[in-house]
XYZ file of C-alpha atoms in Angstrom:
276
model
C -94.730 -14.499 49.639
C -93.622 -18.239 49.376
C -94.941 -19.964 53.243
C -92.380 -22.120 55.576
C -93.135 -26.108 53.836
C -93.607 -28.880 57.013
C -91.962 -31.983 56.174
C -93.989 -34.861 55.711
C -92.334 -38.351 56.073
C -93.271 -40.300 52.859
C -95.588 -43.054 52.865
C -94.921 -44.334 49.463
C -94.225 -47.931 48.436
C -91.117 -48.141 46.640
C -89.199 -51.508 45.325
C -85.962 -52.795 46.708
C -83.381 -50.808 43.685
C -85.946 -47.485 44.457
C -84.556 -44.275 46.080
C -88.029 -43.196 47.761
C -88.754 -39.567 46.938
C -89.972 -37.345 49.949
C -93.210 -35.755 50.182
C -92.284 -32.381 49.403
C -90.934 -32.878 46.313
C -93.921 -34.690 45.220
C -96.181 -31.846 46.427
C -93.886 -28.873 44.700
C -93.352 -31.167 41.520
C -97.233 -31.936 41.196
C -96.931 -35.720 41.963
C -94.831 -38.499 42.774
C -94.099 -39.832 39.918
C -93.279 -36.034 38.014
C -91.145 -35.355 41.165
C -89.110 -39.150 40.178
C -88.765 -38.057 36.957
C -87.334 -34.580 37.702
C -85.150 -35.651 40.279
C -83.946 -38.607 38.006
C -83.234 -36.097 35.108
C -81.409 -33.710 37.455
C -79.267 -36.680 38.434
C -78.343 -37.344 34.305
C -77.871 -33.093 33.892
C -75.255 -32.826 36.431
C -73.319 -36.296 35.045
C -73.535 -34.985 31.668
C -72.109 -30.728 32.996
C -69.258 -32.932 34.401
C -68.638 -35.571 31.369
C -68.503 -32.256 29.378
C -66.652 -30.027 31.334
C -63.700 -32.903 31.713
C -64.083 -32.999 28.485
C -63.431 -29.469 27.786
C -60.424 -29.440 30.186
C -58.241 -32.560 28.649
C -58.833 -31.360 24.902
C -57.375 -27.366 26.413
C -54.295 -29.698 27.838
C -53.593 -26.708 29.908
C -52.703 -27.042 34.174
C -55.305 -24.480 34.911
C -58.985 -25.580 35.684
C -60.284 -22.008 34.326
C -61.586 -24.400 31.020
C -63.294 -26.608 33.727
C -65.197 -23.993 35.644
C -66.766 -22.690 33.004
C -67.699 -25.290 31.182
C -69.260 -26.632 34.464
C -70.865 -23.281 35.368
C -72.686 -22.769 31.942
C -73.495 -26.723 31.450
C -75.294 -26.520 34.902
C -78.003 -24.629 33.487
C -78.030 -25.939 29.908
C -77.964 -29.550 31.072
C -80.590 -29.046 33.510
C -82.960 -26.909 31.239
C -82.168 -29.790 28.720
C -83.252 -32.567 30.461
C -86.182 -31.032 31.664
C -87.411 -28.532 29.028
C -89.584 -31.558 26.986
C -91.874 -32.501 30.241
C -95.074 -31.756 30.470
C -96.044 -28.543 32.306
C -92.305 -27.981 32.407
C -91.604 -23.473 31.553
C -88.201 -22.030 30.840
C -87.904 -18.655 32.699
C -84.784 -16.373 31.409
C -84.778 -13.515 34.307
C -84.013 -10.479 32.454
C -80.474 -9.614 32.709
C -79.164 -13.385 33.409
C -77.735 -15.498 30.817
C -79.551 -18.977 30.788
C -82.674 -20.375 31.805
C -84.336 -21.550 34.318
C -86.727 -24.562 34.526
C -90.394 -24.543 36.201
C -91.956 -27.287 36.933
C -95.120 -27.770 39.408
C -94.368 -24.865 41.662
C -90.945 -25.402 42.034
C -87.864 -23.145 40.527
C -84.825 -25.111 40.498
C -81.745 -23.176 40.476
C -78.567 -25.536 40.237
C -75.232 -23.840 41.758
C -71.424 -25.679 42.618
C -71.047 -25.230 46.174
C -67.359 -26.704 46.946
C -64.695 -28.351 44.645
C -64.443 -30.846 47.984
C -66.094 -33.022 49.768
C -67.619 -30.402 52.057
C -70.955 -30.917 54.649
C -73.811 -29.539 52.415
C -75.131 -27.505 55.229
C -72.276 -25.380 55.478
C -72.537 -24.125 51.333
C -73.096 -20.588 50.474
C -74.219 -18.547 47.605
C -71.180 -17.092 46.369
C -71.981 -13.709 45.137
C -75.296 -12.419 45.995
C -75.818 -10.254 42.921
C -79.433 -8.840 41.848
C -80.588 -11.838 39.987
C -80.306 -14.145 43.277
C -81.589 -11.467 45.717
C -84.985 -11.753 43.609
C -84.941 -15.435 43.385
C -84.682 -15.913 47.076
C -87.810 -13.976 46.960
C -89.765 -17.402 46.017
C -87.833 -19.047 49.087
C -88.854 -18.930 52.706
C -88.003 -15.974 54.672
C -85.267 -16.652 57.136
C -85.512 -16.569 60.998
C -82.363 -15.839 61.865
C -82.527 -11.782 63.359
C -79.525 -9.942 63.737
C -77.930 -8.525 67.135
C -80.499 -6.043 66.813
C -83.481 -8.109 66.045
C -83.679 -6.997 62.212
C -83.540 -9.513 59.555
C -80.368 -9.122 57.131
C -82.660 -10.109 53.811
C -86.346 -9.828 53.689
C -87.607 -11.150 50.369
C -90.905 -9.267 50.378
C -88.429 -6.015 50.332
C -87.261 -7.011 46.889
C -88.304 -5.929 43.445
C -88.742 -8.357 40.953
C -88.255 -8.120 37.320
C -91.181 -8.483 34.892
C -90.204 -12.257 34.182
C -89.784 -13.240 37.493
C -92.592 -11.390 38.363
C -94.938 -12.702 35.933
C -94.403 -15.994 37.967
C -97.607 -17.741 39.291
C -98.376 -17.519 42.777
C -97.124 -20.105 44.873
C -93.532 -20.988 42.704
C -91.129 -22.112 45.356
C -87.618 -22.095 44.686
C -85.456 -25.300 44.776
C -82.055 -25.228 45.206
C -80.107 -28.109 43.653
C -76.126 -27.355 44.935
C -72.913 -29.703 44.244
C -69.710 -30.105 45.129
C -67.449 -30.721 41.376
C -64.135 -30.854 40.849
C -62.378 -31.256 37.353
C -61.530 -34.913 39.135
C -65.366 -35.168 39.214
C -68.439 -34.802 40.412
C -68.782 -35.554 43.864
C -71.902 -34.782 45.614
C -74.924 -33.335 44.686
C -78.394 -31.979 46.541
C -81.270 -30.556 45.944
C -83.393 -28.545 48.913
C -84.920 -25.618 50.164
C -82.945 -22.711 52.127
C -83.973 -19.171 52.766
C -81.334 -16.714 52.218
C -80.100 -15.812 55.537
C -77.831 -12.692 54.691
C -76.044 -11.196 51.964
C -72.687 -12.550 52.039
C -74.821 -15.953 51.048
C -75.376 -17.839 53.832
C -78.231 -20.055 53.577
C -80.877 -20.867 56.450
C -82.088 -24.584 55.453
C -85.881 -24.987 55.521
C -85.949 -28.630 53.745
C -82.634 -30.706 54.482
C -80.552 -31.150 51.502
C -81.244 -34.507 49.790
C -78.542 -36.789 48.037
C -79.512 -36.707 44.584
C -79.189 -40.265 42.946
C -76.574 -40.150 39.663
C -76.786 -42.438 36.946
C -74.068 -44.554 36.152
C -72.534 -42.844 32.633
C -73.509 -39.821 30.866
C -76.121 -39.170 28.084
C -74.435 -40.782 25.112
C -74.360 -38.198 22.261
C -75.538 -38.589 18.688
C -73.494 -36.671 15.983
C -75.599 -36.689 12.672
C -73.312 -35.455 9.855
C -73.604 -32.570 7.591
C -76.682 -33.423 5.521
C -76.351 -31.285 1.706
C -80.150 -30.374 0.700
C -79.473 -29.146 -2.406
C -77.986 -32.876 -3.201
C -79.557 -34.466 -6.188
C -81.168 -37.855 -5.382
C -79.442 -41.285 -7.197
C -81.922 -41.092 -9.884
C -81.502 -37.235 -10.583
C -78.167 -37.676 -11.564
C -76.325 -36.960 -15.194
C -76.613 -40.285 -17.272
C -72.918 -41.106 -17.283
C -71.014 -41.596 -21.041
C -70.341 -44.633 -22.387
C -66.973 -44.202 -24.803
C -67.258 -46.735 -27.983
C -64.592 -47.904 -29.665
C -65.032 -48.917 -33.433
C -63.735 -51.977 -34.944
C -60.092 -52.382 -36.610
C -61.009 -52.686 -40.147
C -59.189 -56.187 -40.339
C -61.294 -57.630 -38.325
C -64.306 -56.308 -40.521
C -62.206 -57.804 -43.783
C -61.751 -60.862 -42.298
C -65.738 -61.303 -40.760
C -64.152 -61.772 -37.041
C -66.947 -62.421 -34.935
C -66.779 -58.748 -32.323
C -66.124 -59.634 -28.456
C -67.287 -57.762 -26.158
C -66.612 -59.274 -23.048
C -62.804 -60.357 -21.952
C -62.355 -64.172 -22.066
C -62.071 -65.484 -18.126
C -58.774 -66.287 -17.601
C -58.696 -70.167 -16.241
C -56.966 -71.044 -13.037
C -53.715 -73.037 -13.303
C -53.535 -76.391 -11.808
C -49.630 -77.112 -11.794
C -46.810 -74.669 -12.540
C -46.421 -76.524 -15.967
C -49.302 -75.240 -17.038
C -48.022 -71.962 -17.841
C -45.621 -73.426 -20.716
């Protein structure tokens, strides 16, 4: 089972505009620079699940935020696995039984979830409903040390049976929570971190402190190509068009009129007395 992580303080250089990244994301994520990337990309995932999920909402022009939360729910995962899918050494896990996927990268597991629609202290965020799919994923997380009245531990991940995809996980994946507080105002704050799972009404046991994810300033911009026709003939695999040609008045043949076949250019007038 996945060990406790110590927290290193970072040593690395970084330049004045630079959001350092801590040592354990560089050691899940493979490297500095991979963890940058990925944390960067997370950053551009969640503005683009908001940009859409607004979006979504004001073209519904309903009062209800039900348009909102789903948009926002699905685009967490879809953005994420997005931005993250073309990196190298980066897997897409689909648990059995759960709708979207999940990326891998390194040995981390990031699992993005909204944790308020307020500006709410990160430490204080729960898993909302502790269903089958999260009880195995918490099995690549730390195992918590908070006992009971009765010394027992209310969620021991070594107890839990994973599916065949999450089981067919290499040894050593960690899981990385990424949570965030969203609104259909917008996105507020997100995190990313490691927590055990210290019960099963969802309340998490922080291991790693939640970090402040930096956002970019404006969403992906999006590219609409239009409807391309393949079975369009090219310019010069077109019909020959028809030219129509009209014969000559026979008076004009009698009296040996030379044939025009252009229109004489009309010449510009220079006064109004020109016309008469």
């Amino acid at each position: 089972m996945p060990s406790r992580f110590d927290v290193k303080p970072s040593t690395e250089r970084v330049g004045c505009m630079d959001i350092p990244v801590s040592a354990w994301a560089s050691e899940l994520f493979t490297d500095e620079g991979t963890a940058r990337t990925v944390r960067d990309r997370i950053g551009q995932a969640l503005v683009d699940m908001q940009a859409n999920a607004r979006a979504s909402h004001l073209e519904a022009d309903v009062t209800s935020t039900q348009v909102h939360g789903i948009a926002r729910y699905r685009g967490a995962f879809e953005r994420v696995s997005e931005q993250l899918a073309d990196l190298p050494g980066a897997q897409l896990v689909k648990p059995n039984g759960f709708q979207f996927d999940l990326v891998r990268i390194g040995n981390g597991l990031l699992y993005p979830f909204c944790f308020a629609k307020k500006d709410t202290n990160v430490r204080a965020a729960r898993i909302q409903n502790v269903w089958s799919v999260i009880r195995e994923l918490f099995a690549f997380a730390p195992p918590s040390e908070q006992a009971d009245l009765f010394g027992e531990y209310a969620f021991d991940p070594s107890a839990v049976v994973l599916r065949p995809k999450l089981a067919a996980l290499p040894e050593g994946t960690r899981l990385v929570l990424v949570p965030f507080a969203c609104n259909a105002s917008g996105l507020l704050k997100p995190y990313w971190g490691v927590a055990a799972l210290a019960d099963e009404s969802g309340t998490l046991e922080w291991v790693i402190d939640p970090e402040s994810l930096p956002l970019p300033v404006a969403p992906t911009p999006k590219l609409t190509i239009p409807q391309q026709m393949a079975d369009h003939p090219g310019f010069d695999e077109g019909e020959q068009p028809l030219v129509a040609l009209a014969p000559r008045p026979d008076a004009e043949r009698k009296l040996d009129v030379a044939p025009v076949s252009e229109v004489a250019p009309i010449l510009p007038l220079n006064s109004e007395n020109d016309e008469i």
